[in-house]
Amino acid sequence: MNPTERSMTLCQEWATRQLSDYDARQPGTIFAEGVMLSIVEGYQLQSAVAELRHQRGERIIGYKVGCTSPKIRSQLGIDHCVSGRLYDSELHKSGAVLSRKEYANLAIEGELAIELSREPTPEDFSEMKLPACVACLFPVVELHNLVMQGEQPSAGELIAHNALHAGIVRATGISPEEASGETSLAIFANAQLLEECRGPSLIQTIHTSLKWLMEMMRTRDDRLCAGQIILTGSIPSLIPIEEDCHIHVEAPPFGRVEVEFTT
């Protein structure tokens, strides 16, 4: 067996373990054993896990862009954007009731997401405004398994964990034509404000994150397409959920999303 074949075989073995660990709510045991991956290797492992999930009937419905803000980068020790895949099996409607036991060290982000009307093109990003390829916008609560097993934070492990993604709770959303006026986003737990942001940074994050994702996808001979959901990245912090609570995100004019976490 040549080195390339050995590497592919090892990646498949790790992918099987990664998915098994994910299902068992004990993600990343290979990293606890000292495995270290480069960024390229992290994406290779993420893709291998995605293929296993496809084989068992799960469908990719979009992508997330993570580590877009200084707050999140500081929390995770990463200084650049990363991407992960979204699955139909982990999509929840606003008002969902979810058990914290279904996650490993559950944490959430409140952010804006978009649905694409078509594949983005470079022309969509010629100006710093909402890209013309956006069909609708809506707030989400992104769910995370906040577990990193390596001795030091690494982009390779983060990416191999699908950028910590474990699902989304989404609102209905609005069309771009309805997205007028001042924009803001606030995250509440049991009606108590946790974090908020407002102003042009919300639209700027959509613009820069989608442009980065389009370019990154093209480097690996892939494309975005109509109907896909894109999580554009959180400006507020990654928030641990350590007890039962009601979370809601208000993001005028984009809407409101809520979720109840139980034991």
Coordinates of C-alpha atoms in Angstrom, one line a residue:
M1 CA 0.0 0.0 0.0
N2 CA 1.5 3.3 -1.1
P3 CA 1.4 6.5 1.2
T4 CA -1.6 7.9 -0.5
E5 CA -3.6 4.7 -0.1
R6 CA -2.5 4.5 3.5
S7 CA -3.6 8.1 4.1
M8 CA -7.1 7.4 2.5
T9 CA -7.5 4.3 4.6
L10 CA -6.6 6.0 7.8
C11 CA -9.0 8.9 6.9
Q12 CA -11.9 6.4 6.4
E13 CA -11.1 4.7 9.8
W14 CA -11.1 8.1 11.5
A15 CA -14.3 9.1 9.8
T16 CA -16.0 6.0 11.0
R17 CA -14.9 6.8 14.6
Q18 CA -15.8 10.4 14.3
L19 CA -19.3 9.6 13.3
S20 CA -19.7 6.9 15.9
D21 CA -18.4 9.3 18.6
Y22 CA -20.7 12.1 17.3
D23 CA -23.7 9.8 17.6
A24 CA -22.6 8.8 21.1
R25 CA -22.3 12.5 22.2
Q26 CA -18.6 11.9 22.8
P27 CA -17.0 13.8 19.8
G28 CA -13.4 13.6 18.9
T29 CA -11.8 10.7 20.8
I30 CA -9.1 10.4 18.2
F31 CA -7.9 13.9 19.1
A32 CA -7.8 12.9 22.8
E33 CA -5.3 10.2 21.7
G34 CA -3.0 12.8 20.1
V35 CA -4.1 12.9 16.5
M36 CA -3.3 16.3 14.9
L37 CA -4.5 17.4 11.6
S38 CA -3.7 20.3 9.2
I39 CA -6.5 22.4 7.8
V40 CA -6.5 20.4 4.5
E41 CA -6.7 17.1 6.5
G42 CA -9.5 18.5 8.7
Y43 CA -11.6 19.2 5.6
Q44 CA -10.8 15.8 4.2
L45 CA -12.0 14.1 7.4
Q46 CA -15.1 16.4 7.4
S47 CA -15.9 15.3 3.8
A48 CA -15.4 11.6 4.7
V49 CA -17.8 11.9 7.6
A50 CA -20.3 13.7 5.2
E51 CA -20.1 10.8 2.8
L52 CA -20.9 8.3 5.6
R53 CA -23.9 10.5 6.7
H54 CA -25.1 10.6 3.1
Q55 CA -24.9 6.8 2.9
R56 CA -27.2 6.4 5.8
G57 CA -29.8 8.8 4.4
E58 CA -28.9 12.3 5.7
R59 CA -29.0 15.1 3.2
I60 CA -26.8 18.2 3.1
I61 CA -29.0 21.3 3.0
G62 CA -26.4 24.0 3.2
Y63 CA -23.2 25.3 4.9
K64 CA -22.1 27.3 7.9
V65 CA -19.3 29.9 8.0
G66 CA -17.7 30.0 11.4
C67 CA -15.0 32.0 13.2
T68 CA -16.1 35.2 11.5
S69 CA -15.9 37.6 14.5
P70 CA -13.1 38.6 16.9
K71 CA -15.1 37.3 19.9
I72 CA -15.5 33.8 18.5
R73 CA -11.9 33.6 17.2
S74 CA -10.7 34.6 20.7
Q75 CA -12.9 31.9 22.3
L76 CA -11.7 29.1 20.0
G77 CA -8.1 30.2 19.4
I78 CA -8.6 30.3 15.6
D79 CA -7.7 33.4 13.4
H80 CA -9.5 32.6 10.2
C81 CA -12.9 31.5 8.9
V82 CA -13.9 27.8 8.7
S83 CA -16.9 26.0 7.1
G84 CA -19.1 23.1 8.0
R85 CA -22.1 21.3 6.5
L86 CA -25.7 21.5 7.5
Y87 CA -27.9 18.4 7.6
D88 CA -31.7 17.9 7.1
S89 CA -31.7 15.7 10.2
E90 CA -30.6 18.6 12.4
L91 CA -33.0 21.3 11.2
H92 CA -35.6 22.5 13.7
K93 CA -38.4 25.0 13.4
S94 CA -38.7 27.9 15.8
G95 CA -40.5 26.8 19.0
A96 CA -38.7 23.5 19.1
V97 CA -38.2 21.8 22.5
L98 CA -34.7 20.1 22.6
S99 CA -33.1 18.0 25.3
R100 CA -29.6 19.1 26.4
K101 CA -28.8 15.4 26.8
E102 CA -28.7 15.1 23.0
Y103 CA -25.6 17.3 22.9
A104 CA -22.1 17.3 24.3
N105 CA -21.4 20.4 26.3
L106 CA -24.2 22.3 24.5
A107 CA -23.5 25.9 23.4
I108 CA -25.4 28.2 21.1
E109 CA -24.9 31.2 18.8
G110 CA -27.5 33.6 17.7
E111 CA -26.9 34.8 14.1
L112 CA -28.4 35.5 10.7
A113 CA -28.8 33.0 8.0
I114 CA -29.8 33.2 4.3
E115 CA -31.4 31.0 1.7
L116 CA -30.0 31.2 -1.8
S117 CA -32.1 31.9 -4.9
R118 CA -29.2 30.8 -7.1
E119 CA -25.5 30.2 -7.2
P120 CA -23.5 33.3 -6.1
T121 CA -21.2 34.9 -8.6
P122 CA -18.3 37.3 -8.1
E123 CA -20.6 40.1 -9.5
D124 CA -22.8 39.7 -6.4
F125 CA -20.0 41.1 -4.3
S126 CA -19.1 44.2 -6.3
E127 CA -20.6 46.4 -3.6
M128 CA -20.8 46.0 0.2
K129 CA -24.6 45.3 0.3
L130 CA -26.9 42.3 0.5
P131 CA -25.9 40.0 -2.4
A132 CA -28.5 39.6 -5.2
C133 CA -28.4 35.8 -4.9
V134 CA -30.2 35.9 -1.5
A135 CA -33.8 34.7 -1.5
C136 CA -34.6 35.3 2.2
L137 CA -33.0 36.1 5.5
F138 CA -33.8 34.8 9.0
P139 CA -32.4 34.5 12.5
V140 CA -31.2 31.2 13.8
V141 CA -30.1 29.6 17.0
E142 CA -27.1 27.5 16.0
L143 CA -26.4 24.4 18.2
H144 CA -22.9 23.3 19.0
N145 CA -21.1 20.4 20.7
L146 CA -18.5 22.6 22.4
V147 CA -15.8 19.9 22.8
M148 CA -12.2 20.1 21.7
Q149 CA -10.1 17.2 22.7
G150 CA -6.6 18.2 21.6
E151 CA -4.1 19.6 24.0
Q152 CA -4.1 22.9 22.0
P153 CA -6.9 24.4 20.0
S154 CA -6.4 23.7 16.3
A155 CA -8.2 24.6 13.1
G156 CA -7.7 21.0 11.9
E157 CA -9.7 19.6 14.8
L158 CA -12.3 22.3 14.7
I159 CA -12.9 21.7 11.0
A160 CA -13.0 17.9 11.5
H161 CA -15.7 18.4 14.1
N162 CA -17.8 20.1 11.3
A163 CA -16.9 23.5 12.9
L164 CA -18.6 22.3 16.1
H165 CA -22.0 22.4 14.3
A166 CA -24.8 20.2 15.8
G167 CA -27.9 21.7 14.2
I168 CA -30.0 24.9 13.8
V169 CA -33.4 26.2 14.9
R170 CA -34.7 28.6 12.3
A171 CA -37.3 31.3 11.9
T172 CA -39.4 31.8 8.8
G173 CA -37.6 34.8 7.5
I174 CA -38.2 37.7 5.1
S175 CA -37.4 38.6 1.5
P176 CA -34.5 41.1 0.8
E177 CA -37.1 43.6 -0.3
E178 CA -38.5 43.6 3.3
A179 CA -35.1 44.1 4.9
S180 CA -35.2 47.8 5.4
G181 CA -34.4 50.1 8.3
E182 CA -32.0 49.6 11.1
T183 CA -30.8 46.0 11.7
S184 CA -30.1 44.5 15.1
L185 CA -29.8 41.1 16.8
A186 CA -30.3 40.3 20.5
I187 CA -30.0 37.0 22.4
F188 CA -32.2 36.3 25.4
A189 CA -32.2 33.5 28.0
N190 CA -35.4 33.3 30.1
A191 CA -36.2 36.9 28.8
Q192 CA -32.8 38.2 30.2
L193 CA -30.6 39.9 27.6
L194 CA -27.3 38.1 27.1
E195 CA -25.8 39.8 24.1
E196 CA -26.7 42.1 21.3
C197 CA -25.3 43.9 18.2
R198 CA -26.8 46.4 15.8
G199 CA -25.9 48.3 12.7
P200 CA -24.3 47.6 9.3
S201 CA -22.0 44.8 10.6
L202 CA -24.9 42.3 10.3
I203 CA -25.3 42.9 6.6
Q204 CA -21.5 43.2 6.1
T205 CA -21.1 39.8 7.8
I206 CA -23.5 38.2 5.3
H207 CA -21.6 39.8 2.4
T208 CA -18.1 38.8 3.5
S209 CA -19.0 35.3 4.8
L210 CA -20.9 34.3 1.6
K211 CA -18.1 35.7 -0.6
W212 CA -15.5 33.7 1.4
L213 CA -17.6 30.6 1.2
M214 CA -18.2 30.9 -2.5
E215 CA -14.4 31.3 -3.1
M216 CA -13.5 28.5 -0.8
M217 CA -16.0 26.1 -2.3
R218 CA -14.7 26.8 -5.8
T219 CA -11.1 25.9 -4.7
R220 CA -12.4 22.4 -4.0
D221 CA -14.4 22.2 -7.2
D222 CA -17.7 22.5 -5.5
R223 CA -20.6 25.0 -6.0
L224 CA -23.3 26.6 -3.9
C225 CA -26.8 26.4 -5.3
A226 CA -30.4 27.6 -5.1
G227 CA -32.3 26.5 -1.9
Q228 CA -29.3 26.0 0.2
I229 CA -29.2 27.6 3.7
I230 CA -26.0 29.5 4.7
L231 CA -25.2 30.4 8.3
T232 CA -23.2 33.6 7.9
G233 CA -21.5 33.7 11.3
S234 CA -22.0 35.0 14.8
I235 CA -21.0 38.5 15.9
P236 CA -21.9 37.8 19.6
S237 CA -20.1 35.2 21.6
L238 CA -20.6 31.4 21.7
I239 CA -22.9 30.9 24.7
P240 CA -22.8 27.7 26.9
I241 CA -26.2 26.3 27.9
E242 CA -25.6 24.8 31.3
E243 CA -29.2 24.5 32.6
D244 CA -32.7 24.3 31.3
C245 CA -33.8 27.5 29.7
H246 CA -35.8 29.3 27.0
I247 CA -33.6 31.0 24.4
H248 CA -34.9 33.5 21.9
V249 CA -33.2 35.7 19.4
E250 CA -34.8 38.9 18.2
A251 CA -33.5 40.3 14.9
P252 CA -35.6 43.1 13.5
P253 CA -36.5 43.3 10.7
F254 CA -35.6 39.7 10.0
G255 CA -37.8 38.1 12.6
R256 CA -37.6 36.1 15.9
V257 CA -36.6 32.5 16.7
E258 CA -37.0 30.6 19.9
V259 CA -36.1 27.2 21.4
E260 CA -36.7 25.6 24.8
F261 CA -33.9 23.5 26.3
T262 CA -34.9 20.8 28.8
T263 CA -33.0 18.1 30.7

